[in-house]
Tab-separated table of C-alpha atoms in Angstrom:
chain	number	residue	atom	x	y	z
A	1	UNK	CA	7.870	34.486	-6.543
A	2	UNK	CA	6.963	30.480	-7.654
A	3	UNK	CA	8.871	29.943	-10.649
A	4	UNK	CA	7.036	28.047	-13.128
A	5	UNK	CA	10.102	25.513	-13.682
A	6	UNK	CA	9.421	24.316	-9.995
A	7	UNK	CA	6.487	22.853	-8.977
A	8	UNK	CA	5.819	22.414	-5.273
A	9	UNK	CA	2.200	21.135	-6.122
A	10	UNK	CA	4.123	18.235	-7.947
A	11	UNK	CA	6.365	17.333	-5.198
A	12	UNK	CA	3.544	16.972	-2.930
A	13	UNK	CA	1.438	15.106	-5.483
A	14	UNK	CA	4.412	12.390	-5.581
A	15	UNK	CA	4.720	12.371	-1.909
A	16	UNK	CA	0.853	11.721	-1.700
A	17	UNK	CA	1.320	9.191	-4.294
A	18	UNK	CA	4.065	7.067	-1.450
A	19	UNK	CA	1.492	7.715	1.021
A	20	UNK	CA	-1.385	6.169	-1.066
A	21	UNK	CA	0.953	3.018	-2.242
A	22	UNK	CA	1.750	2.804	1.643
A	23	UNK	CA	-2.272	2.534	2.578
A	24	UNK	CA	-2.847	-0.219	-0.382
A	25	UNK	CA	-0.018	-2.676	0.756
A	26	UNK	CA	-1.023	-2.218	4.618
A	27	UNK	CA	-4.660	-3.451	3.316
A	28	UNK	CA	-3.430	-6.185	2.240
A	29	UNK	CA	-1.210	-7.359	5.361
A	30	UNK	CA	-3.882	-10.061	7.275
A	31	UNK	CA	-4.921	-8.816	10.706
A	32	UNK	CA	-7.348	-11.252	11.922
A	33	UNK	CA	-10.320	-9.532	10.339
A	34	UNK	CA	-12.267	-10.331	7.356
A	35	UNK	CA	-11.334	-7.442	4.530
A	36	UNK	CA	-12.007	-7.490	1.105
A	37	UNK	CA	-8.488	-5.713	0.384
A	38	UNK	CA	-6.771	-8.994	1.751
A	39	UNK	CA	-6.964	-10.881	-1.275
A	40	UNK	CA	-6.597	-7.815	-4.110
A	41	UNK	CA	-3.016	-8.623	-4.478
A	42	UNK	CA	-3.965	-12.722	-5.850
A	43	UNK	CA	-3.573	-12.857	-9.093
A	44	UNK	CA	-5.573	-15.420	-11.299
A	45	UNK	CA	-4.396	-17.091	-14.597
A	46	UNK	CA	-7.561	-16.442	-16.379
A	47	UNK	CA	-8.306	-16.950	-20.170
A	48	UNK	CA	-4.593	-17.118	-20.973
A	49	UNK	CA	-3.318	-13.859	-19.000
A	50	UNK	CA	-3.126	-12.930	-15.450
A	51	UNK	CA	-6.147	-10.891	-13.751
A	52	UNK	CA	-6.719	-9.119	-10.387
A	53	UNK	CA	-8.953	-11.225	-8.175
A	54	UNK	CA	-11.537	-7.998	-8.858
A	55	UNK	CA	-11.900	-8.545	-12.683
A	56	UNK	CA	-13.060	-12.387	-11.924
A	57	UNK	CA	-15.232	-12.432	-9.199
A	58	UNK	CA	-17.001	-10.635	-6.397
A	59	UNK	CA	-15.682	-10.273	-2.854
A	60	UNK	CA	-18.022	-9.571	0.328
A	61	UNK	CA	-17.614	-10.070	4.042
A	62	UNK	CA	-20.865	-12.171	5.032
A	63	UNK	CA	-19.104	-12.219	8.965
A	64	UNK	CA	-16.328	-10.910	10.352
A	65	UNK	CA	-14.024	-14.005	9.904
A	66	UNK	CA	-15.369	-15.061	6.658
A	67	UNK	CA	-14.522	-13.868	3.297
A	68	UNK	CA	-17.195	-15.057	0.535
A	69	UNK	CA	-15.963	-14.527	-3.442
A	70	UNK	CA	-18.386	-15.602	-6.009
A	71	UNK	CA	-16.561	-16.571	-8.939
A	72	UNK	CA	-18.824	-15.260	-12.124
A	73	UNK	CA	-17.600	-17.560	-14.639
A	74	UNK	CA	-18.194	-21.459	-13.131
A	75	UNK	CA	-14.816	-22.594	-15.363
A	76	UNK	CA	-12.610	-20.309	-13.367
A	77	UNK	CA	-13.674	-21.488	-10.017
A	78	UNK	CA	-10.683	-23.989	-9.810
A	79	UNK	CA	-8.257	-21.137	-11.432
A	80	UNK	CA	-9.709	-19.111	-8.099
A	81	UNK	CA	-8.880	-21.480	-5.624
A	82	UNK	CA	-5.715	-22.501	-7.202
A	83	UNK	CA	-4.684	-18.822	-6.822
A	84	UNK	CA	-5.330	-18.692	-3.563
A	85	UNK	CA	-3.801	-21.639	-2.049
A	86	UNK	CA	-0.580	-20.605	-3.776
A	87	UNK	CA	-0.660	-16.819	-2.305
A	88	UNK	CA	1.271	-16.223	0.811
A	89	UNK	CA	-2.091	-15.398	3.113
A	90	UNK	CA	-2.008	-18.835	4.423
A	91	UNK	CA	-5.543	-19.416	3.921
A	92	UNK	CA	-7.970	-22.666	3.063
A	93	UNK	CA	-10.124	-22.255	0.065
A	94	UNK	CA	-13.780	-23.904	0.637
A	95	UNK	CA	-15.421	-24.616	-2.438
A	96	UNK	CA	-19.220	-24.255	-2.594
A	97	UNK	CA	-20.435	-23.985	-6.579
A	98	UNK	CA	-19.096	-20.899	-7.941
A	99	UNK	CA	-18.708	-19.124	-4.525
A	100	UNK	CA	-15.605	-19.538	-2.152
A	101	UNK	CA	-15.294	-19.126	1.033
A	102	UNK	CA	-12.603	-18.122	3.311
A	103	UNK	CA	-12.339	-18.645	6.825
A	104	UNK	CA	-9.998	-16.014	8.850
A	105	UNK	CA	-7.860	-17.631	11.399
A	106	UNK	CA	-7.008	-16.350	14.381
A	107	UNK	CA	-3.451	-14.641	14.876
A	108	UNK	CA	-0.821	-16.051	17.475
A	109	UNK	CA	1.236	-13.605	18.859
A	110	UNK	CA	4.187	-14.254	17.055
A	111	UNK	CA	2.551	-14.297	13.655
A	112	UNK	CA	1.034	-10.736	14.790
A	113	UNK	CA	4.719	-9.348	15.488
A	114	UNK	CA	5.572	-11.011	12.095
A	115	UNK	CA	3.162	-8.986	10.292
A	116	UNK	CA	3.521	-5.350	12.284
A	117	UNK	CA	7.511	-6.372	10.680
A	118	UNK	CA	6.065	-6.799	7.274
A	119	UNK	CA	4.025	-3.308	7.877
A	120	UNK	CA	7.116	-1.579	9.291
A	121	UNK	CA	8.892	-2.662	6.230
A	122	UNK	CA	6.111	-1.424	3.813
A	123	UNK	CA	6.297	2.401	5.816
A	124	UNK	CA	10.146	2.328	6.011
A	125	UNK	CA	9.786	1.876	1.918
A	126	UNK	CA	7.316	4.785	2.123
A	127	UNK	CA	9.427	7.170	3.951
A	128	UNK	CA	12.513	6.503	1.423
A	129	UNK	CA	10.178	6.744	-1.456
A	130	UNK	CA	8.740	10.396	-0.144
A	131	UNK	CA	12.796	11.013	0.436
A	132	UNK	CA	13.751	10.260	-3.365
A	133	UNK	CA	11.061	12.799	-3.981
A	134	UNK	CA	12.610	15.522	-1.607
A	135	UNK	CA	15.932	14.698	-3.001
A	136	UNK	CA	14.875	14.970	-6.819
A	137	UNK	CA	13.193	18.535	-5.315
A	138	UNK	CA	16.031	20.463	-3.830
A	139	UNK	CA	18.372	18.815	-7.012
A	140	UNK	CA	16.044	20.610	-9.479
A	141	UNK	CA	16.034	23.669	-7.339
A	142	UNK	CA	19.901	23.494	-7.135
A	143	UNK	CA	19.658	23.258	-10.737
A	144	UNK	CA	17.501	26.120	-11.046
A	145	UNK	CA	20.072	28.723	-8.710
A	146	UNK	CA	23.065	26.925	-10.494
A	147	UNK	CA	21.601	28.596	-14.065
A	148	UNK	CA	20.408	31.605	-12.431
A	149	UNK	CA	16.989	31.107	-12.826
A	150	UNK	CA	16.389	31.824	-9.481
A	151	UNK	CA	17.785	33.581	-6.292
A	152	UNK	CA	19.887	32.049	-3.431
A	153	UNK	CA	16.892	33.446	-1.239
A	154	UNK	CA	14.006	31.776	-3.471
A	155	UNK	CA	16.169	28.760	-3.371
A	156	UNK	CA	16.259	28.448	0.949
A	157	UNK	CA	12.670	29.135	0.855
A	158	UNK	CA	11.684	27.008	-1.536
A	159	UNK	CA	13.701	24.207	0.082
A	160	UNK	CA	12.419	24.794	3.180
A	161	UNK	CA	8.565	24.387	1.645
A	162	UNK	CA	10.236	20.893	0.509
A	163	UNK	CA	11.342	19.957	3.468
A	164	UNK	CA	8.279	20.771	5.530
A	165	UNK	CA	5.909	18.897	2.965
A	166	UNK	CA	8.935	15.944	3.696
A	167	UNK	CA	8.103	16.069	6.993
A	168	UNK	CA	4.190	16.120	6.841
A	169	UNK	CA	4.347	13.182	4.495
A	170	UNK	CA	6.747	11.178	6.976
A	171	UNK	CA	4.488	12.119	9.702
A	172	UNK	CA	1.659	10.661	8.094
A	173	UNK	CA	3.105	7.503	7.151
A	174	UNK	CA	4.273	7.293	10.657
A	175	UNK	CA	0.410	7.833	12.038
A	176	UNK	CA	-0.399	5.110	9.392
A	177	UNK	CA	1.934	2.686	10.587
A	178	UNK	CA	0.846	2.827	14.018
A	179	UNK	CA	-2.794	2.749	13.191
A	180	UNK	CA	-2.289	-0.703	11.525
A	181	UNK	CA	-0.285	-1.566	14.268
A	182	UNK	CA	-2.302	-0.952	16.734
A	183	UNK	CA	-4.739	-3.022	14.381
A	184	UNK	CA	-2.751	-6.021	14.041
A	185	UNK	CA	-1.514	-6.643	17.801
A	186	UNK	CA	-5.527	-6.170	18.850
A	187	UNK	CA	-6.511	-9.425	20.064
């Protein structure tokens, strides 16, 4: 018997939610291949405010190595480039009228093992992220036997579906991780 006070749905819902954040910053984390996700986290100072790279131009991959963004206002080209240089990607703007291009390096080694850190980092925030969410789970359920809203035997069970959506979450963030692992440390 669910109770309607406790909502496993929800739980899972948030997890999801750690999973889905997890898959957006690991998009963003440079492998050596052209992506359009690489430069969603640049933020532009446009017309007094700051704006996602996707509200002032259009991004495309012409080549694999190559990122091409066509800036749709011609005054915001410099704001663009400015933006871009100052990021952390370590990329060189090249200007051509209102479109920029990107060239993607090639990865050493040791900036590939720097960036499977950074991505181990991002799932390790994950997994404690889809652990608050357990923990705020079986407190609310504690809460629940506590006022005798529920049973000590609706309580276990309902932990227990907690704890195994816990551990399909973390098991999916894991299998993410070493996806873009893999991805990164491919030469």
């Amino acid at each position: 018997m669910a109770t309607p006070d406790f909502d496993l749905n929800d739980i899972k819902r948030r997890m999801q939610g750690a999973v889905a954040s997890l898959s957006k910053d690991l998009g963003s984390l440079r492998t050596g291949r052209a992506t359009p996700a690489l430069v969603d986290p640049i933020q532009i100072d446009a017309y007094g405010s700051m704006m996602p790279m996707s509200q002032v131009a259009t991004v495309s991959v012409p080549e694999p190595r190559l990122l091409s963004i066509s800036v749709w206002d011609r005054s915001m080209v410099s704001a663009v480039e400015k933006a871009i240089r100052e990021s952390d990607l370590g990329l060189n703007p090249q200007t051509e009228g209102q479109t920029i291009r990107l060239r993607i390096p090639e990865m050493n080694e040791q900036r590939r093992k720097e960036m499977v850190k950074v991505a181990h980092k991002y799932a390790e925030e994950a997994r404690v992220a889809v652990r608050h969410v357990r923990r705020d789970g079986l407190d609310h359920l504690k809460k629940l036997l506590k006022d005798s809203l529920i049973s000590e035997d609706d309580e276990k069970r309902q932990a227990g579906d907690v704890q195994k959506a816990t551990d399909s979450h973390i098991a999916e963030i894991d299998g993410v991780l070493a996806t873009k692992e893999k991805e990164i440390m491919q030469v």
